[in-house]
Amino acid sequence: MDRLTRVPGLLYGGDWNPEQWPEQVWAEDVKLMAEAGVNLVTVGVFSWARLQPDAYSWDFGWLDRLLDLVHRHGVAVDLATATASPPAWLVRAHPELLPVTADGIRLEFGSRQHYCPSSPAYREAAVRLTRALAERYRHHPALALWHIHNEYGDHVQECFCPASAADFRRWLRERHGTVDELNRSWGTAFWSQHYNSFEQIEPPRTAPGPVNPTQLLDWRRFCSDALLALHRAEKAVLDEVSPGVPVTTNFMSMLKALDYWEWSRHEDLVSDDAYPDPADPRAHVNAAMNYDLMRSLKGGRPWLLMEQAPSAVSWRPVNVPKPPDLHRLWSLQALARGADGVLHFQWRASVAGAEKFHSAMLPHRGTAARGWRQTVRLGAELRRLGEIAGSRLRGQAAVLLDWDSWWALELDDHPSGRMRWLDLLRPWYAALHARGITVDFLPPSAEPDGYPLLFAPNLYLLDTATAERLTRYVRGGGRLVCGPFSGIADRHDHIHPGGHPGPLREPLGIVVDEHWPIPDGTTTAVRLDGTKTESTEPDGTEPGGTELRAEHWSEWIETEGAETLARYTSGPLTGLPAVTRHRYGAGSAWYLSCHLGADVGPVLDLPLAEAGLNAELPGLPPGVEATRRHAADGTGYLFLLNHGPEERQVPLRTPGTDPLTGTDLLTGTPTGDTLTLAPLGAAVIRLPAAQERA
């Protein structure tokens, strides 16, 4: 049993920065933590300068007293390695560790994450600090979790200094083996970019014109790996010195810079920092998407919401507070999508520094503040929900997410710069969310068998192995729904010969003759029918179909066995196929040749119907989200969340079925045929295992 499992129930707490306060405040803090039901605090995230005042001395006395104090009060510790912000003495002794931009500007000390990921001086100092902490506290009874660094890639994602250049060349040697292979992979015959040796290669600094796209793609891969190497160096020390204590680092939701599929392989527990904007009425949809990713990174295992704001943040142009009940609702949403705890930044509001206006569990006003009452209430409710810890949920369908393809898609010199991964993904996800369909994310290397429906909003970069896996999936009875500008290039960003969508051309049953970007500010009309009839309009469309609007992107496609479900009805592609379906083997493959944005829902309804997928709880009113976790003994936990401003009546039975009889764990009351949810209200209903099996 690892240390974290000794903390009962759901995890609750936040970042505690006691080095910012005199020690007499600590005693008050731990008493208030007990009142609020806090059982886990993150300590030491930015305390390097306090722990190591100079190169030759350590100061652990204050941290000894702190850990002893919280342990006496029954609070466990997520102990950070404090390596996110090198102290001034280290920077001045090794100024070469400061990061350099692509324009050659060296960034200065005075913020955080001010280091080059490839700096030997930084890495040696970080590993030394990590070892000192691990050796001192590995047996401390308060220690439940190790927390490496903080938000890798938040401020510094790349560095162009000589140390980075040397590290990049080392990485390229390991990846390509020989310079001849690199020249082939990079296509250096173009523009006379041939290299005679690895020593001639530099990072893609600012250049007179477009930079080699495969060099840029390899650079993105390298930058993710360079930061991961830092994380792995610290984790190796922790695994060696303090086995049995799980290790995490806090991810940043769907961050482009880091390949979280690879990173999650080196996490014992996935944790995430999430800051949805209270001013955005659709923020909960993007949050749900990010949480589904966090759950998926370790194959459905519970994850931890490491940071969220109790109310307002401090770094947006306008920092809107969370109205009453919104923080509670969004905390429950993380649990609804697989988290086993909700933590915050931070415990006590800071009085100095860049985040002094960031909200906290204990606000500046103290226990008289609205925020404190909210903190105590949420802690009490999480204790009532403790039994859900360890339960899981599985998506009804899956979404393919490939960081290589994301990076390659958004390189320059494409037919349109408007094809951005998140802009393509979010409307698809929002449509599924609105229909009550829960999804898991999959990496391109995964076998999608077991999911009746697989969505791929974009697969710009697609290798033959992945294409063969998808082809087998469809041939074996799966349903693949593929978005535009897919199957374009291989892993080196070289165009697949023979026409797009390259190795998916056969299962999709179409060929792309030409990409046809839609100018900004204009749209193209698309008519969706979804069924074939004998009667057609002069432009080839079916009568009485659904009118949709495509933006940013369209394609001239020709069918090669696929049937046309929607056609363009305006612009130069009028009459040509826009959406197709190809019956292939025992399954079907769908292709959307255009960027439909918010209009994509009616198209996705067709494969959903074909797959027989319905909402987790049919008949939900608008704005109500439903997910269901299952415990090992079969007990179900149905989460109902009302994201709207109006009271909602939620039916707990469908025609011809018995009602979902259970108990709302938040109130302790049994459920009937319907449930009333207040605005921003929630319910968590325990459903007996016998009923779940039925």
XYZ file of C-alpha atoms in Angstrom:
694
model
C 0.000 0.000 0.000
C 1.459 3.376 -0.955
C 1.428 6.285 1.444
C -1.376 8.178 -0.268
C -3.906 5.404 0.267
C -3.559 5.959 4.019
C -5.471 9.227 3.612
C -9.129 8.142 3.866
C -11.865 9.323 1.523
C -11.465 12.088 -1.013
C -8.455 14.415 -0.902
C -9.144 18.027 0.030
C -6.811 20.953 0.601
C -4.439 23.142 -1.343
C -1.041 24.808 -1.718
C 0.218 26.062 1.625
C 3.123 28.495 1.565
C 4.057 28.865 5.254
C 7.445 30.363 4.400
C 5.493 33.551 3.594
C 4.224 33.785 7.190
C 5.630 33.940 10.738
C 5.441 30.630 12.566
C 2.768 31.799 14.996
C 0.372 31.854 12.019
C 0.992 28.160 11.343
C -0.820 27.004 14.478
C -3.885 29.003 13.469
C -3.694 27.532 9.971
C -3.719 23.901 11.051
C -6.651 24.477 13.417
C -8.624 26.057 10.585
C -7.653 23.187 8.288
C -9.219 20.792 10.757
C -12.381 22.924 10.832
C -12.551 22.887 7.033
C -11.919 19.145 6.714
C -8.578 19.554 4.935
C -6.634 16.294 4.793
C -3.833 17.084 2.302
C -1.704 20.199 1.765
C 0.986 20.855 -0.821
C 4.092 22.296 0.816
C 7.388 23.711 -0.446
C 6.563 24.427 -4.087
C 8.539 27.700 -4.156
C 10.774 27.312 -1.106
C 14.157 26.557 -2.707
C 15.743 29.798 -1.449
C 14.493 29.068 2.095
C 15.632 25.441 2.069
C 19.042 26.165 0.554
C 20.167 29.717 1.415
C 23.400 29.308 -0.538
C 25.457 26.674 -2.292
C 26.975 25.384 0.945
C 24.187 25.357 3.537
C 20.723 23.914 4.172
C 17.874 25.057 6.397
C 15.419 22.243 7.077
C 14.509 23.193 10.639
C 11.423 25.160 9.704
C 10.179 22.375 7.428
C 10.782 19.800 10.166
C 8.600 21.803 12.548
C 5.953 22.338 9.876
C 5.601 18.655 8.951
C 5.490 17.659 12.615
C 2.755 20.234 13.201
C 0.483 19.122 10.372
C 0.950 15.470 11.274
C -0.167 16.123 14.843
C -3.347 17.656 13.417
C -4.072 14.755 11.083
C -3.151 16.483 7.820
C -1.022 14.691 5.199
C 1.561 16.410 3.017
C 2.172 16.535 -0.709
C 5.835 17.572 -0.452
C 7.211 19.512 -3.402
C 10.810 19.303 -4.556
C 10.861 23.139 -4.802
C 12.716 23.082 -8.122
C 10.372 25.348 -10.112
C 12.229 28.543 -9.197
C 16.030 28.536 -8.902
C 17.237 30.962 -6.215
C 19.186 34.124 -6.978
C 22.483 32.756 -5.653
C 22.339 29.873 -8.155
C 21.428 32.154 -11.050
C 24.243 34.594 -10.300
C 26.740 31.770 -9.933
C 25.571 30.256 -13.221
C 24.018 32.982 -15.387
C 24.201 30.592 -18.336
C 21.229 28.665 -16.881
C 18.847 31.539 -17.703
C 16.708 30.807 -20.797
C 17.311 32.426 -24.200
C 14.561 33.237 -26.710
C 14.632 32.475 -30.438
C 15.692 36.092 -30.993
C 18.706 35.679 -28.721
C 17.333 37.557 -25.686
C 18.359 36.104 -22.334
C 15.460 36.280 -19.857
C 16.225 37.550 -16.367
C 15.689 36.472 -12.769
C 12.670 37.892 -10.940
C 9.774 35.641 -11.887
C 9.700 31.832 -11.870
C 10.796 28.956 -14.133
C 13.800 31.046 -15.128
C 16.028 28.218 -16.344
C 17.115 26.486 -19.523
C 15.715 22.915 -19.593
C 19.066 21.656 -20.917
C 21.247 23.503 -18.394
C 23.631 21.088 -16.601
C 23.990 23.556 -13.716
C 20.237 23.707 -13.155
C 19.766 19.951 -13.425
C 22.613 19.152 -11.041
C 21.307 21.630 -8.462
C 17.704 20.396 -8.814
C 18.701 16.750 -8.388
C 20.866 17.633 -5.385
C 17.962 19.438 -3.694
C 15.568 16.576 -4.478
C 17.946 14.035 -2.953
C 18.417 16.113 0.181
C 14.643 16.374 0.669
C 14.049 12.700 -0.039
C 16.751 11.519 2.356
C 15.476 13.766 5.144
C 11.727 13.160 4.858
C 11.305 9.720 3.285
C 10.167 8.245 6.612
C 8.222 11.224 7.913
C 4.668 10.076 8.772
C 3.102 13.196 7.242
C 4.536 12.477 3.789
C 1.869 11.033 1.469
C 2.877 12.260 -1.984
C 5.894 13.733 -3.767
C 5.256 16.766 -5.950
C 7.995 17.378 -8.528
C 8.547 20.944 -9.737
C 5.380 22.898 -10.638
C 3.512 23.339 -13.932
C 6.280 22.365 -16.332
C 6.039 24.420 -19.520
C 3.967 27.216 -18.045
C 6.482 30.016 -18.649
C 9.491 28.366 -20.302
C 8.831 25.745 -22.953
C 12.022 26.112 -24.969
C 15.482 27.654 -24.876
C 17.852 28.534 -27.726
C 21.140 28.866 -25.832
C 24.322 26.896 -26.681
C 23.510 24.263 -24.051
C 20.117 23.676 -25.672
C 21.751 23.493 -29.097
C 24.158 20.807 -27.885
C 21.334 18.887 -26.224
C 19.228 19.148 -29.383
C 22.068 17.655 -31.432
C 22.416 14.809 -28.928
C 18.668 14.174 -29.135
C 18.799 14.183 -32.948
C 21.634 11.631 -32.955
C 19.584 9.336 -30.739
C 16.468 9.784 -32.873
C 17.944 9.587 -36.370
C 21.192 7.686 -35.875
C 23.082 9.182 -38.815
C 23.142 12.581 -40.439
C 22.150 10.934 -43.742
C 18.967 9.644 -42.099
C 18.315 13.096 -40.652
C 18.708 14.652 -44.104
C 16.192 12.177 -45.499
C 13.737 12.752 -42.636
C 14.035 16.530 -42.814
C 13.881 16.656 -46.637
C 16.963 18.849 -46.728
C 17.225 18.587 -50.505
C 14.692 21.421 -50.421
C 16.296 24.891 -50.354
C 19.809 23.408 -50.157
C 19.499 22.638 -46.440
C 21.747 19.543 -46.523
C 23.926 18.904 -43.439
C 27.339 17.217 -43.490
C 27.380 16.604 -39.727
C 25.214 17.009 -36.657
C 27.517 19.795 -35.511
C 26.174 22.015 -38.296
C 22.654 21.882 -36.834
C 21.308 24.631 -34.593
C 17.910 25.122 -32.940
C 15.290 26.789 -35.169
C 16.156 30.332 -34.178
C 14.636 33.334 -35.932
C 15.544 33.043 -39.643
C 15.026 35.169 -42.788
C 12.076 33.088 -43.953
C 10.152 29.863 -43.294
C 12.110 27.289 -41.306
C 12.229 23.617 -42.290
C 8.894 22.227 -40.971
C 10.337 18.839 -39.959
C 13.070 20.621 -38.020
C 10.344 22.579 -36.225
C 8.408 19.360 -35.548
C 11.493 17.651 -34.137
C 12.152 20.768 -32.060
C 8.693 20.527 -30.492
C 9.347 16.860 -29.713
C 12.741 17.696 -28.262
C 11.420 20.514 -26.063
C 8.810 18.222 -24.523
C 11.459 15.551 -23.974
C 13.974 18.024 -22.519
C 11.550 19.094 -19.794
C 10.535 15.476 -19.244
C 14.204 14.574 -18.748
C 14.328 17.033 -15.842
C 11.232 15.469 -14.315
C 12.585 11.955 -14.782
C 15.898 12.865 -13.157
C 14.095 13.999 -10.013
C 11.701 11.053 -10.058
C 14.595 8.605 -10.308
C 15.972 10.022 -7.062
C 12.585 9.827 -5.309
C 11.972 6.270 -6.489
C 15.413 5.263 -5.266
C 15.404 7.004 -1.893
C 11.720 6.854 -0.891
C 9.991 3.916 -2.564
C 6.346 3.523 -1.668
C 5.614 7.239 -1.813
C 3.814 8.027 -5.091
C 5.116 10.812 -7.320
C 3.257 13.384 -9.393
C 3.733 16.676 -11.164
C 0.840 19.000 -11.881
C -0.229 19.059 -15.521
C -1.912 22.067 -17.136
C -4.993 20.549 -18.755
C -4.693 20.254 -22.537
C -1.306 21.919 -22.956
C 0.105 21.932 -26.465
C 3.764 22.122 -25.432
C 4.035 18.773 -23.616
C 3.108 15.322 -24.877
C 1.124 14.181 -21.855
C 0.795 10.640 -23.203
C 4.539 10.266 -22.795
C 4.674 12.274 -19.570
C 1.933 10.227 -17.915
C 4.032 7.076 -18.303
C 6.327 8.588 -15.674
C 3.588 9.610 -13.207
C 2.343 7.455 -10.362
C -0.690 9.725 -10.110
C -1.928 12.139 -12.776
C -2.722 15.562 -11.353
C -4.000 18.663 -13.094
C -4.306 22.408 -12.584
C -7.603 23.775 -13.930
C -8.786 27.365 -14.016
C -12.066 27.670 -15.950
C -13.164 31.277 -16.442
C -16.308 32.194 -14.450
C -17.059 34.825 -17.098
C -17.380 32.125 -19.781
C -20.833 30.472 -19.736
C -19.367 27.475 -21.590
C -16.309 27.058 -19.365
C -17.648 23.869 -17.814
C -17.660 22.155 -21.224
C -13.958 22.753 -21.807
C -13.293 21.745 -18.210
C -15.119 18.455 -18.764
C -12.985 17.840 -21.857
C -9.770 18.472 -19.924
C -10.893 16.222 -17.076
C -11.720 13.422 -19.507
C -8.157 13.693 -20.783
C -6.697 13.538 -17.273
C -8.739 10.418 -16.525
C -7.664 8.854 -19.805
C -3.933 9.427 -19.391
C -3.632 6.452 -17.025
C -6.313 4.317 -18.614
C -9.213 5.448 -16.437
C -7.450 5.437 -13.081
C -8.537 8.157 -10.628
C -6.619 11.422 -10.885
C -6.228 14.493 -8.672
C -7.298 18.082 -9.267
C -4.143 19.624 -7.810
C -5.026 23.293 -8.303
C -8.146 25.331 -8.867
C -9.153 28.818 -7.758
C -11.643 29.085 -4.889
C -12.894 32.254 -6.604
C -11.038 34.766 -8.818
C -7.574 34.331 -10.293
C -5.059 37.162 -10.635
C -3.644 36.777 -14.139
C -6.529 37.412 -16.571
C -7.130 40.924 -17.959
C -10.393 40.892 -15.967
C -10.535 38.497 -13.009
C -14.182 37.675 -12.337
C -14.991 35.937 -9.017
C -17.022 32.760 -8.857
C -20.605 33.427 -7.805
C -22.072 31.449 -4.883
C -22.270 27.680 -5.548
C -20.164 27.776 -8.737
C -16.966 26.695 -7.005
C -18.804 23.806 -5.368
C -20.355 22.779 -8.673
C -17.048 22.845 -10.538
C -15.340 20.879 -7.765
C -18.021 18.209 -8.039
C -17.575 18.184 -11.805
C -13.947 17.097 -11.383
C -15.120 14.252 -9.147
C -17.846 13.387 -11.645
C -15.172 12.843 -14.288
C -12.912 10.621 -12.258
C -10.947 12.754 -9.774
C -10.387 11.416 -6.270
C -9.762 14.814 -4.750
C -9.901 18.573 -5.232
C -7.103 20.836 -4.092
C -6.594 24.565 -4.574
C -4.193 27.356 -5.086
C -3.915 28.342 -2.390
C -4.697 27.808 1.323
C -4.029 31.290 2.771
C -4.124 34.371 0.522
C -0.717 35.992 -0.008
C -0.091 39.592 1.033
C 2.839 40.143 -1.350
C 3.942 39.036 -4.780
C 2.344 38.603 -8.179
C -0.541 36.472 -6.871
C -1.652 38.539 -3.882
C -5.042 39.134 -5.556
C -5.513 35.429 -6.302
C -8.326 33.933 -4.213
C -7.619 31.404 -1.472
C -9.423 28.910 0.721
C -8.716 31.317 3.588
C -9.239 34.802 2.089
C -7.620 38.067 3.202
C -10.701 38.788 5.308
C -10.230 35.522 7.172
C -13.045 33.427 8.587
C -15.597 36.225 8.182
C -15.353 35.981 4.374
C -17.843 34.314 2.073
C -14.969 32.263 0.697
C -14.252 30.716 4.084
C -17.857 29.570 4.512
C -17.593 28.042 1.059
C -14.368 26.260 2.057
C -15.954 24.726 5.169
C -19.108 23.672 3.340
C -17.203 21.958 0.521
C -15.008 20.103 2.991
C -18.054 18.764 4.815
C -19.664 17.601 1.572
C -16.509 15.868 0.385
C -16.434 13.892 3.622
C -19.970 12.722 2.855
C -18.791 11.644 -0.597
C -15.739 9.776 0.667
C -16.996 6.369 -0.421
C -16.683 7.238 -4.111
C -12.864 7.286 -3.855
C -11.399 4.618 -6.092
C -14.493 4.227 -8.268
C -14.091 4.724 -12.006
C -15.963 5.612 -15.150
C -15.434 4.567 -18.740
C -16.361 6.608 -21.768
C -19.019 5.430 -24.162
C -16.891 6.490 -27.127
C -13.285 7.558 -27.684
C -11.426 10.514 -29.203
C -7.979 10.223 -30.766
C -5.438 12.782 -29.562
C -1.919 12.805 -31.015
C 0.515 15.502 -29.870
C 2.776 14.953 -32.906
C -0.167 15.620 -35.188
C -1.194 18.657 -33.116
C 2.290 20.151 -33.456
C 2.520 19.408 -37.167
C -0.986 20.680 -37.930
C -0.184 24.119 -36.516
C 3.093 24.680 -38.338
C 3.208 27.509 -40.856
C 2.873 27.382 -44.658
C -0.299 25.311 -44.783
C -3.332 26.063 -46.970
C -4.888 27.892 -43.999
C -3.623 29.005 -40.628
C -7.144 28.639 -39.211
C -6.862 24.883 -38.781
C -6.030 24.659 -35.076
C -6.423 21.451 -33.094
C -8.409 22.840 -30.184
C -10.654 24.830 -32.526
C -11.479 21.580 -34.312
C -11.817 19.451 -31.185
C -13.896 21.729 -28.978
C -17.057 21.879 -31.157
C -17.039 18.097 -31.541
C -16.609 17.624 -27.808
C -19.254 20.257 -27.013
C -21.750 18.458 -29.256
C -21.077 15.146 -27.510
C -21.255 16.801 -24.085
C -24.619 18.376 -24.942
C -25.903 14.939 -25.930
C -24.757 13.360 -22.671
C -22.048 11.211 -24.274
C -18.948 10.645 -22.141
C -15.693 10.038 -23.999
C -12.237 8.735 -23.252
C -9.171 10.016 -25.056
C -6.780 7.577 -26.730
C -3.237 7.975 -28.052
C -2.605 6.971 -31.670
C -0.792 3.825 -30.487
C -3.858 2.486 -28.651
C -6.131 -0.271 -29.900
C -9.625 1.273 -30.028
C -11.365 -2.103 -29.799
C -14.111 -2.046 -27.194
C -15.358 1.385 -28.213
C -18.243 1.286 -30.696
C -17.395 4.780 -31.948
C -14.069 6.534 -32.449
C -13.801 10.255 -33.207
C -10.781 11.817 -34.901
C -11.487 15.533 -35.422
C -8.127 15.814 -37.164
C -5.310 13.429 -38.061
C -3.084 15.694 -40.150
C -0.023 13.623 -39.306
C -0.768 9.925 -39.691
C 1.741 7.091 -39.918
C 0.947 3.843 -41.691
C 0.926 1.799 -38.462
C -1.814 3.984 -36.971
C -3.735 3.937 -40.262
C -3.560 0.127 -40.365
C -4.841 -0.019 -36.776
C -7.782 2.240 -37.662
C -8.496 0.230 -40.808
C -8.637 -3.005 -38.788
C -10.918 -1.292 -36.295
C -13.421 -0.309 -38.988
C -13.178 -3.612 -40.824
C -13.893 -5.405 -37.543
C -17.108 -3.467 -36.904
C -16.018 -0.147 -35.441
C -17.197 3.268 -36.573
C -14.553 5.900 -37.310
C -15.556 9.553 -37.694
C -12.708 11.529 -39.214
C -12.457 15.296 -39.609
C -10.932 17.412 -42.399
C -7.286 17.817 -43.410
C -6.496 14.291 -42.201
C -4.129 11.621 -43.504
C -1.943 14.314 -45.028
C 1.606 13.575 -43.880
C 3.750 10.872 -42.281
C 5.728 11.162 -39.026
C 8.362 13.273 -40.791
C 5.694 15.670 -42.097
C 6.200 14.372 -45.638
C 3.079 14.260 -47.792
C 1.634 10.789 -48.363
C 1.823 10.120 -52.124
C -1.236 9.225 -54.145
C -3.709 11.721 -52.758
C -5.255 12.546 -49.415
C -6.289 11.109 -46.970
C -3.271 8.924 -47.678
C -3.380 5.550 -45.916
C -7.013 6.123 -44.869
C -8.185 6.565 -48.441
C -9.428 2.967 -48.736
C -11.456 2.681 -45.509
C -12.888 6.201 -45.913
C -13.784 5.534 -49.541
C -12.946 9.074 -50.696
C -10.090 11.035 -52.243
C -9.372 14.741 -51.748
C -8.725 16.464 -55.037
C -7.927 19.888 -53.573
C -8.092 21.762 -50.278
C -10.384 24.774 -50.438
C -9.939 27.123 -47.446
C -12.835 29.446 -46.702
C -11.839 33.123 -46.367
C -12.210 34.803 -42.987
C -15.599 36.371 -42.388
C -17.396 34.091 -44.843
C -19.063 30.698 -44.608
C -20.116 27.980 -47.019
C -23.560 26.379 -46.887
C -23.855 22.628 -46.397
C -27.071 20.609 -46.574
C -27.173 17.433 -44.510
C -29.680 14.734 -45.365
C -28.266 11.574 -43.838
C -30.433 9.232 -45.915
C -30.557 8.411 -49.599
C -33.790 9.056 -51.507
C -34.897 8.796 -55.108
C -35.532 12.530 -55.409
C -32.682 15.025 -55.569
C -32.354 18.735 -56.155
C -30.582 20.056 -59.264
C -27.424 20.607 -57.197
C -27.443 16.954 -56.119
C -28.671 17.525 -52.550
C -31.583 15.772 -50.899
C -34.779 17.784 -50.349
C -35.681 18.998 -46.878
C -32.296 18.455 -45.303
C -30.640 20.292 -42.431
C -28.826 23.498 -43.347
C -25.352 23.869 -41.835
C -22.554 26.422 -42.210
C -18.915 25.562 -42.748
C -16.185 27.995 -41.728
C -12.444 28.272 -42.383
C -12.102 25.045 -44.365
C -13.652 22.906 -47.095
C -12.349 20.298 -49.541
C -13.061 19.159 -53.053
C -13.541 15.431 -52.525
C -14.606 12.611 -54.799
C -16.151 9.388 -53.553
C -14.536 6.004 -54.114
C -17.227 3.799 -52.679
C -18.504 6.136 -49.973
C -22.052 7.468 -49.966
C -22.716 11.192 -49.734
C -24.658 12.358 -46.689
C -24.195 16.114 -47.099
C -23.261 18.386 -49.988
C -22.031 21.932 -50.379
C -24.862 24.212 -51.492
C -22.999 27.469 -51.994
C -19.657 28.637 -53.285
C -17.315 26.992 -55.771
C -17.898 23.478 -54.358
C -21.685 23.560 -54.822
C -23.031 20.058 -55.421
C -19.881 18.284 -54.278
C -19.807 15.924 -51.264
C -19.188 17.502 -47.879
C -19.866 14.555 -45.517
C -19.586 10.904 -46.483
C -20.005 7.436 -44.993
C -18.286 4.306 -46.286
C -19.496 0.835 -45.351
C -16.216 -1.034 -44.947
C -16.051 -4.602 -43.712
C -18.336 -4.913 -40.702
C -18.020 -1.229 -39.793
C -18.240 2.222 -41.301
C -15.939 5.198 -41.802
C -17.257 8.761 -41.902
C -15.476 11.780 -43.333
C -16.224 15.452 -42.714
C -14.453 17.477 -45.371
C -15.236 20.844 -43.768
C -14.844 22.717 -40.507
C -18.450 22.882 -39.266
C -17.713 24.531 -35.923
C -20.799 24.752 -33.734
C -22.915 23.167 -36.507
C -21.192 19.787 -36.263
C -23.760 18.278 -33.865
C -26.365 17.118 -36.409
C -23.628 15.326 -38.352
C -22.356 13.520 -35.261
C -25.917 12.450 -34.468
C -25.774 10.043 -37.424
C -22.876 7.836 -36.265
C -24.152 8.073 -32.681
C -27.481 6.659 -33.829
C -25.780 3.984 -35.910
C -23.698 2.955 -32.880
C -26.771 2.979 -30.629
C -25.180 5.418 -28.185
C -27.483 7.432 -25.945
C -27.010 9.816 -23.062
C -25.932 8.406 -19.701
C -29.364 9.505 -18.441
C -31.827 10.152 -21.300
C -34.212 13.074 -21.064
C -31.873 15.468 -19.287
C -32.949 19.111 -19.452
C -30.555 21.628 -21.048
C -27.527 22.519 -18.987
C -27.601 19.396 -16.815
C -24.577 17.128 -16.957
C -24.732 13.459 -15.951
C -21.899 10.976 -15.461
C -21.706 7.693 -13.609
C -18.802 6.210 -11.661
C -18.701 2.550 -10.625
C -17.041 0.997 -7.593
C -15.352 -2.404 -7.650
C -18.382 -3.992 -5.967
C -20.706 -2.677 -8.684
C -22.160 0.239 -6.747
C -22.895 3.168 -9.036
C -22.538 6.881 -8.337
C -24.638 9.085 -10.581
C -23.519 12.727 -10.664
C -26.102 15.284 -11.749
C -24.824 18.844 -12.216
C -26.961 21.804 -13.196
C -24.744 24.351 -14.953
C -27.656 26.640 -15.757
C -29.172 29.643 -13.960
C -32.614 28.044 -13.629
C -34.051 25.255 -11.501
C -34.294 21.957 -13.388
C -36.453 18.864 -12.962
C -34.415 15.767 -13.801
C -36.323 12.575 -14.663
C -34.821 9.514 -13.003
C -36.750 7.043 -15.099
C -37.291 6.515 -18.809
C -40.521 5.128 -20.334
C -40.909 1.442 -19.583
C -38.217 1.329 -16.900
C -38.084 1.452 -13.125
C -36.845 4.673 -11.520
C -33.228 4.941 -10.412
C -33.821 4.435 -6.727
C -30.867 5.485 -4.652
C -29.665 7.978 -2.079
C -28.330 11.457 -2.677
C -25.097 11.410 -0.708
C -25.034 15.207 -0.449
C -28.343 15.368 1.409
C -28.849 11.803 2.634
C -32.318 11.667 1.071
C -33.687 8.852 -1.128
C -34.552 9.594 -4.738
C -37.847 9.126 -6.577
C -39.071 9.510 -10.133
C -37.662 13.009 -10.497
C -35.050 15.162 -8.840
C -35.079 18.932 -8.481
C -31.750 20.686 -9.063
C -31.396 24.301 -7.988
C -29.471 26.717 -10.208
C -25.832 25.599 -10.016
C -27.114 22.703 -7.941
C -25.892 19.125 -7.808
C -26.729 15.641 -6.623
C -24.568 12.535 -6.194
C -26.802 9.477 -6.094
C -25.584 6.131 -4.802
C -27.161 3.371 -6.887
C -27.118 -0.144 -5.384
C -25.050 -2.728 -7.216
C -28.068 -4.940 -7.835
C -29.873 -2.103 -9.602
C -26.782 -1.282 -11.632
C -26.517 -4.880 -12.804
C -30.185 -4.837 -13.773
